[in-house]
Amino acid sequence: MKKAVVYKLDRWNPDEKIIDQAAEEIRKGHLVAFPTETVYGLGANALDEGAVKRIFLAKGRPQDNPLIVHVATTETAWEIACCDDRALRLMEAFWPGPLTLVMRAKDVVPKVTRGGLDTVAVRMPSHPVALALIEASGVPIAAPSANTSGRPSPTDADAVYEDLGDKIEVVLDGGPTDVGVESTVIDITEGLAVLLRPGGLPVEALENFGETVLLPEDLSREKGATLKKRSPGTRYRHYAPKCKVLLWKAEEDWPDVDGKRVGYMGIRRPPVDLDGDAILFDSLENYARGLFMGLRYLEKRGVEAIVADYPEKRGVGLAIRDRLYRASLAEFDEKP
Ligand code: AMP
Ligand code: MG
């Protein structure tokens, strides 16, 4: 296939003609990568089975891993999911933003989009380019992260191009993303909210809003196993660079690196001098923002392993831990 066409856009004032062109591609069943406030998404018409299948092919994504459907209005969320009062309150409080709600799906949503489940994950992104594209397309847009499955997620257009440049039609370049990690996913289909994936919206924000959020470790073994089925995407090694990732946990010694050339990312200062192979962040938010770009950058510098500071569970730290943990798993490990 031809190489993707890349359009640079002013994120605060995206060129309407380019947005219309990209929207036309979506309506034709083609693939358009676009920035959201979390990471770049690989978009297709969520209601077009053929288009959604192409997302799975382009990413090499397992078919049982459902996609998040992106909307620009709560009315569209109503059209594709069974939204109760509580869902609407959550939408009002946190949308547009990095919160994905898993709700019962309506029949218009093809099975491929839902990974065969009877639920659908829905989110309204806040990035002006994403909102403009969804509005102009006139359809909800299914969009997983715009990377090859298993690789670190893309937080700028270069990373998208690197992974998918010869597999998709268009890349909208709106500059680097703000949040840097994907959305927080909660399942609200039964009673208490179950955290299916920690992400850009801190769990504390949901709790302050009055939600009790169950973490996977709060669930019984049996329920935990059900959770894996409910959120298939949490099962695999993911977000991984080509080299090994080693976690440097609090209260633990610097990992044994066996004489290898290592890179480092994190908030704490490493106890060894790594020159240009070390990336230091001054806050959890900046760590999240630079996490995936840092993994890709250190990989390109040719380090043999990356030591990553395993941050505290507070705020977006929970999402950073999740991504790093899964990046550190051996090739075919499943999360215990
Ligand atoms: P991605 O878009 O690749 O960043 O990942 C989307 C995440 O949302 C994955 O962890 C999916 O398993 C999860 N997800 C999407 N749709 C559903 C759904 N209907 N039920 C449960 N989890 C979902
Ligand atoms: Mg992803």
XYZ file of C-alpha atoms and ligand atoms in Angstrom:
360
model
C 0.000 0.000 0.000
C 0.994 3.619 -0.553
C 2.462 5.553 2.348
C 0.009 7.435 4.545
C -0.496 11.121 3.835
C 0.472 13.214 6.865
C -1.315 16.519 7.477
C 0.028 18.938 10.065
C -2.724 20.756 11.941
C -2.923 23.595 14.404
C -4.488 21.744 17.319
C -6.478 24.744 18.543
C -7.694 25.718 15.103
C -7.584 22.713 12.763
C -7.969 23.473 9.058
C -11.552 22.614 8.120
C -10.683 21.457 4.613
C -8.226 18.889 5.921
C -10.665 17.720 8.582
C -13.368 17.311 5.907
C -11.007 15.312 3.730
C -10.093 13.031 6.614
C -13.790 12.670 7.543
C -14.497 11.610 3.966
C -11.826 8.893 4.320
C -13.562 7.664 7.481
C -16.907 7.524 5.677
C -15.268 5.550 2.833
C -14.193 2.892 5.321
C -10.531 3.964 5.389
C -8.198 4.375 8.367
C -7.232 7.764 9.793
C -4.822 8.199 12.709
C -5.541 11.264 14.826
C -4.386 12.864 18.060
C -6.416 12.628 21.242
C -5.402 14.146 24.576
C -4.237 10.688 25.766
C -2.371 9.036 22.851
C -2.833 8.922 19.062
C -5.796 6.807 17.933
C -6.220 4.691 14.803
C -9.718 5.579 13.667
C -12.375 3.928 11.518
C -16.154 4.144 11.311
C -17.217 2.146 14.391
C -20.435 1.029 12.684
C -18.717 -0.294 9.538
C -17.634 -3.882 10.107
C -15.216 -3.931 7.159
C -13.483 -0.742 8.260
C -13.130 -1.974 11.842
C -11.637 -5.267 10.624
C -8.927 -3.253 8.890
C -7.951 -1.694 12.235
C -7.290 -5.159 13.663
C -5.267 -6.118 10.581
C -3.185 -2.921 10.509
C -2.293 -3.227 14.192
C -1.980 -7.012 14.297
C -4.416 -6.816 17.218
C -6.013 -9.964 18.669
C -9.643 -10.128 17.493
C -10.969 -10.611 21.023
C -9.642 -7.234 22.174
C -12.515 -4.756 21.809
C -12.146 -1.152 20.658
C -13.108 2.095 22.323
C -15.726 4.014 20.381
C -15.146 7.773 20.312
C -18.062 10.187 20.199
C -18.405 13.958 20.003
C -21.815 14.194 21.698
C -23.583 12.358 24.522
C -26.495 11.783 22.107
C -24.255 9.550 20.014
C -23.297 7.649 23.169
C -27.053 7.056 23.689
C -27.375 5.689 20.174
C -24.737 3.015 20.653
C -24.968 2.149 24.371
C -27.587 1.761 27.103
C -26.833 4.846 29.177
C -28.520 5.124 32.581
C -28.629 8.186 34.862
C -25.376 7.288 36.511
C -23.624 7.003 33.147
C -24.980 10.397 32.184
C -23.720 11.945 35.432
C -20.262 10.509 34.807
C -20.300 11.820 31.244
C -21.324 15.248 32.415
C -18.565 15.329 35.013
C -15.682 13.828 33.067
C -16.360 14.221 29.342
C -14.727 15.311 27.224
C -11.733 13.664 28.875
C -9.738 10.501 29.559
C -12.567 8.358 30.956
C -13.972 5.399 29.012
C -17.271 3.885 30.124
C -18.104 0.260 29.398
C -21.885 -0.101 29.041
C -24.329 -2.546 27.473
C -24.108 -2.212 23.705
C -26.984 -1.508 21.355
C -27.363 -3.690 18.267
C -26.055 -1.066 15.844
C -22.531 -1.698 17.120
C -21.011 -4.543 15.091
C -19.590 -7.515 16.994
C -16.062 -6.907 15.692
C -16.009 -3.483 17.336
C -16.988 -5.080 20.662
C -14.552 -7.997 20.369
C -17.604 -10.270 20.518
C -18.784 -8.919 23.908
C -22.287 -7.609 24.652
C -20.827 -4.370 25.993
C -19.255 -1.377 24.285
C -16.592 1.033 25.547
C -17.355 4.706 24.855
C -15.384 7.901 25.338
C -15.530 11.546 24.319
C -11.982 12.850 23.779
C -11.184 16.501 24.499
C -8.584 17.078 21.772
C -9.979 19.663 19.313
C -8.688 17.693 16.297
C -10.338 14.486 17.511
C -13.641 16.245 18.195
C -13.582 18.018 14.826
C -12.898 14.755 12.988
C -15.691 12.852 14.754
C -18.171 15.677 14.181
C -17.285 16.046 10.507
C -17.472 12.278 9.925
C -20.994 12.106 11.334
C -20.291 8.620 12.728
C -18.802 7.312 15.968
C -15.125 6.448 15.483
C -13.599 3.241 16.830
C -10.004 3.956 17.731
C -7.451 1.910 19.597
C -3.985 3.377 20.014
C -2.290 3.904 16.629
C 0.646 1.543 17.200
C 1.513 -1.980 16.169
C -0.091 -4.207 18.787
C 2.282 -4.805 21.698
C 4.512 -1.768 21.006
C 4.624 1.399 23.140
C 1.617 3.588 22.323
C 2.242 6.579 20.028
C 2.215 10.024 21.577
C 3.293 11.903 18.455
C 2.708 11.547 14.714
C 6.253 10.236 14.070
C 5.597 7.213 16.275
C 2.355 6.531 14.371
C 4.158 6.771 11.046
C 6.966 4.526 12.238
C 4.523 1.697 13.079
C 1.694 2.157 10.575
C 2.922 4.506 7.817
C 2.443 1.885 5.098
C -0.810 0.418 6.427
C -3.182 3.374 6.702
C -4.436 6.241 4.556
C -4.046 9.379 6.653
C -2.196 10.651 9.724
C -3.408 13.899 11.285
C -0.448 15.448 13.077
C -1.607 17.632 15.958
C 1.704 17.621 17.846
C 2.589 15.618 20.959
C -0.264 14.516 23.222
C -0.865 15.957 26.690
C -1.700 13.092 28.992
C 0.586 10.489 27.425
C -1.182 7.365 28.720
C -4.511 5.967 27.544
C -7.877 6.607 29.133
C -9.107 5.114 32.400
C -11.600 2.352 31.548
C -14.388 1.483 34.003
C -17.167 -1.042 33.632
C -20.424 0.319 35.014
C -22.739 -2.436 33.832
C -23.155 -4.025 37.277
C -23.283 -2.089 40.535
C -19.919 -0.744 41.603
C -17.519 0.546 38.982
C -14.809 -1.937 38.093
C -11.517 -0.515 36.939
C -10.644 -2.392 33.752
C -7.621 -0.235 32.987
C -6.028 2.570 35.004
C -5.364 5.596 32.825
C -5.206 9.333 32.470
C -8.102 10.084 34.826
C -6.962 9.302 38.380
C -9.170 6.860 40.295
C -9.180 9.453 43.108
C -11.152 11.809 40.843
C -13.872 9.173 40.443
C -13.890 8.485 44.172
C -14.181 12.190 44.987
C -17.176 12.192 42.681
C -18.805 9.505 44.846
C -18.017 6.366 42.851
C -16.608 3.336 44.641
C -14.042 1.930 42.255
C -13.064 -1.710 42.563
C -9.519 -2.501 41.530
C -8.798 -5.915 40.012
C -7.040 -6.964 43.238
C -10.229 -6.213 45.205
C -12.038 -8.923 43.281
C -12.173 -12.576 44.272
C -10.119 -15.049 42.197
C -13.215 -16.087 40.351
C -14.234 -12.512 39.647
C -10.656 -11.687 38.656
C -10.793 -14.407 36.025
C -14.081 -12.998 34.769
C -12.462 -9.593 34.578
C -9.819 -10.944 32.216
C -12.608 -12.090 29.951
C -14.368 -8.766 30.325
C -11.323 -6.759 29.381
C -9.288 -8.952 27.110
C -6.781 -6.187 26.440
C -5.358 -6.482 29.940
C -4.125 -10.027 29.329
C -1.093 -9.570 27.173
C 2.441 -8.239 27.310
C 2.075 -4.796 25.874
C 3.650 -1.370 25.485
C 7.027 -3.051 25.078
C 10.153 -1.745 23.358
C 12.425 -4.240 21.606
C 14.732 -4.401 24.615
C 13.996 -5.689 28.118
C 12.284 -3.422 30.665
C 13.356 -3.773 34.319
C 11.326 -2.244 37.137
C 13.101 -0.271 39.872
C 10.642 -0.502 42.768
C 10.618 1.722 45.850
C 12.763 0.360 48.704
C 14.507 -1.988 46.298
C 18.075 -1.898 45.045
C 18.914 -0.797 41.515
C 18.167 -3.849 39.351
C 20.963 -6.200 38.383
C 21.828 -5.212 34.820
C 24.511 -7.800 34.202
C 27.027 -5.385 32.673
C 24.554 -4.362 29.967
C 24.242 -0.853 28.555
C 21.063 0.414 30.193
C 18.814 3.383 29.738
C 16.733 4.851 32.532
C 13.488 6.756 32.928
C 11.890 8.008 36.069
C 11.526 10.553 38.827
C 14.213 9.316 41.224
C 17.850 9.918 40.312
C 19.592 6.716 39.215
C 22.543 5.692 41.414
C 24.790 5.332 38.344
C 25.915 7.801 35.669
C 24.096 7.054 32.406
C 24.701 10.338 30.541
C 22.282 10.735 27.642
C 20.671 7.379 28.309
C 18.784 8.720 31.340
C 15.482 10.625 31.197
C 14.395 12.381 34.382
C 10.883 13.667 35.047
C 9.870 16.158 37.718
C 6.330 14.906 38.361
C 4.061 11.903 37.851
C 2.142 13.846 35.195
C 5.296 14.535 33.203
C 6.402 10.939 33.637
C 3.091 9.800 32.124
C 3.433 12.344 29.317
C 6.942 11.173 28.404
C 6.604 7.471 29.188
C 5.972 5.975 25.744
C 8.139 8.488 23.901
C 10.912 7.710 26.388
C 10.678 3.965 25.727
C 10.863 4.533 21.968
C 13.696 7.061 22.332
C 15.881 4.822 24.518
C 15.228 1.882 22.206
C 16.541 3.982 19.281
C 19.658 4.941 21.221
C 20.481 1.248 21.257
C 20.413 0.454 24.975
C 20.186 -3.247 25.836
C 17.705 -2.790 28.665
C 15.624 0.004 30.153
C 15.366 0.448 33.904
C 12.125 2.244 34.790
C 11.282 3.887 38.091
C 8.127 2.085 39.352
C 6.189 4.977 40.818
C 3.773 5.197 43.723
C 0.130 4.169 43.224
C -1.186 7.710 43.624
C -2.914 9.560 40.729
C -1.644 8.754 37.263
C 1.095 6.669 38.946
C -1.325 3.721 38.851
C -1.479 3.900 35.043
C 2.298 4.270 34.720
C 2.767 1.174 36.879
C 0.295 -0.797 34.758
C 2.046 0.103 31.491
C 5.525 -0.551 32.863
C 4.511 -3.808 34.472
C 3.101 -5.108 31.211
C 6.092 -3.845 29.226
C 8.358 -5.765 31.608
C 6.660 -9.140 31.104
C 8.477 -11.772 29.073
C 7.116 -12.273 25.559
C 4.192 -14.584 26.172
C 3.594 -14.081 29.863
C 0.088 -13.372 30.935
C -0.640 -11.032 33.781
C -1.114 -13.173 36.927
P -6.714 0.474 23.407
O -7.777 1.131 22.648
O -5.880 -0.474 22.624
O -5.871 1.443 24.148
O -7.402 -0.448 24.502
C -8.763 -0.367 24.824
C -8.966 -1.016 26.166
O -10.344 -0.976 26.500
C -8.523 -2.464 26.180
O -7.953 -2.773 27.423
C -9.843 -3.184 25.967
O -9.819 -4.522 26.413
C -10.801 -2.289 26.743
N -12.172 -2.404 26.229
C -12.662 -1.918 25.081
N -13.954 -2.264 24.919
C -14.288 -2.995 25.992
C -15.479 -3.664 26.405
N -16.588 -3.663 25.669
N -15.441 -4.327 27.555
C -14.330 -4.348 28.299
N -13.173 -3.753 27.963
C -13.148 -3.082 26.826
Mg -3.449 0.217 22.844
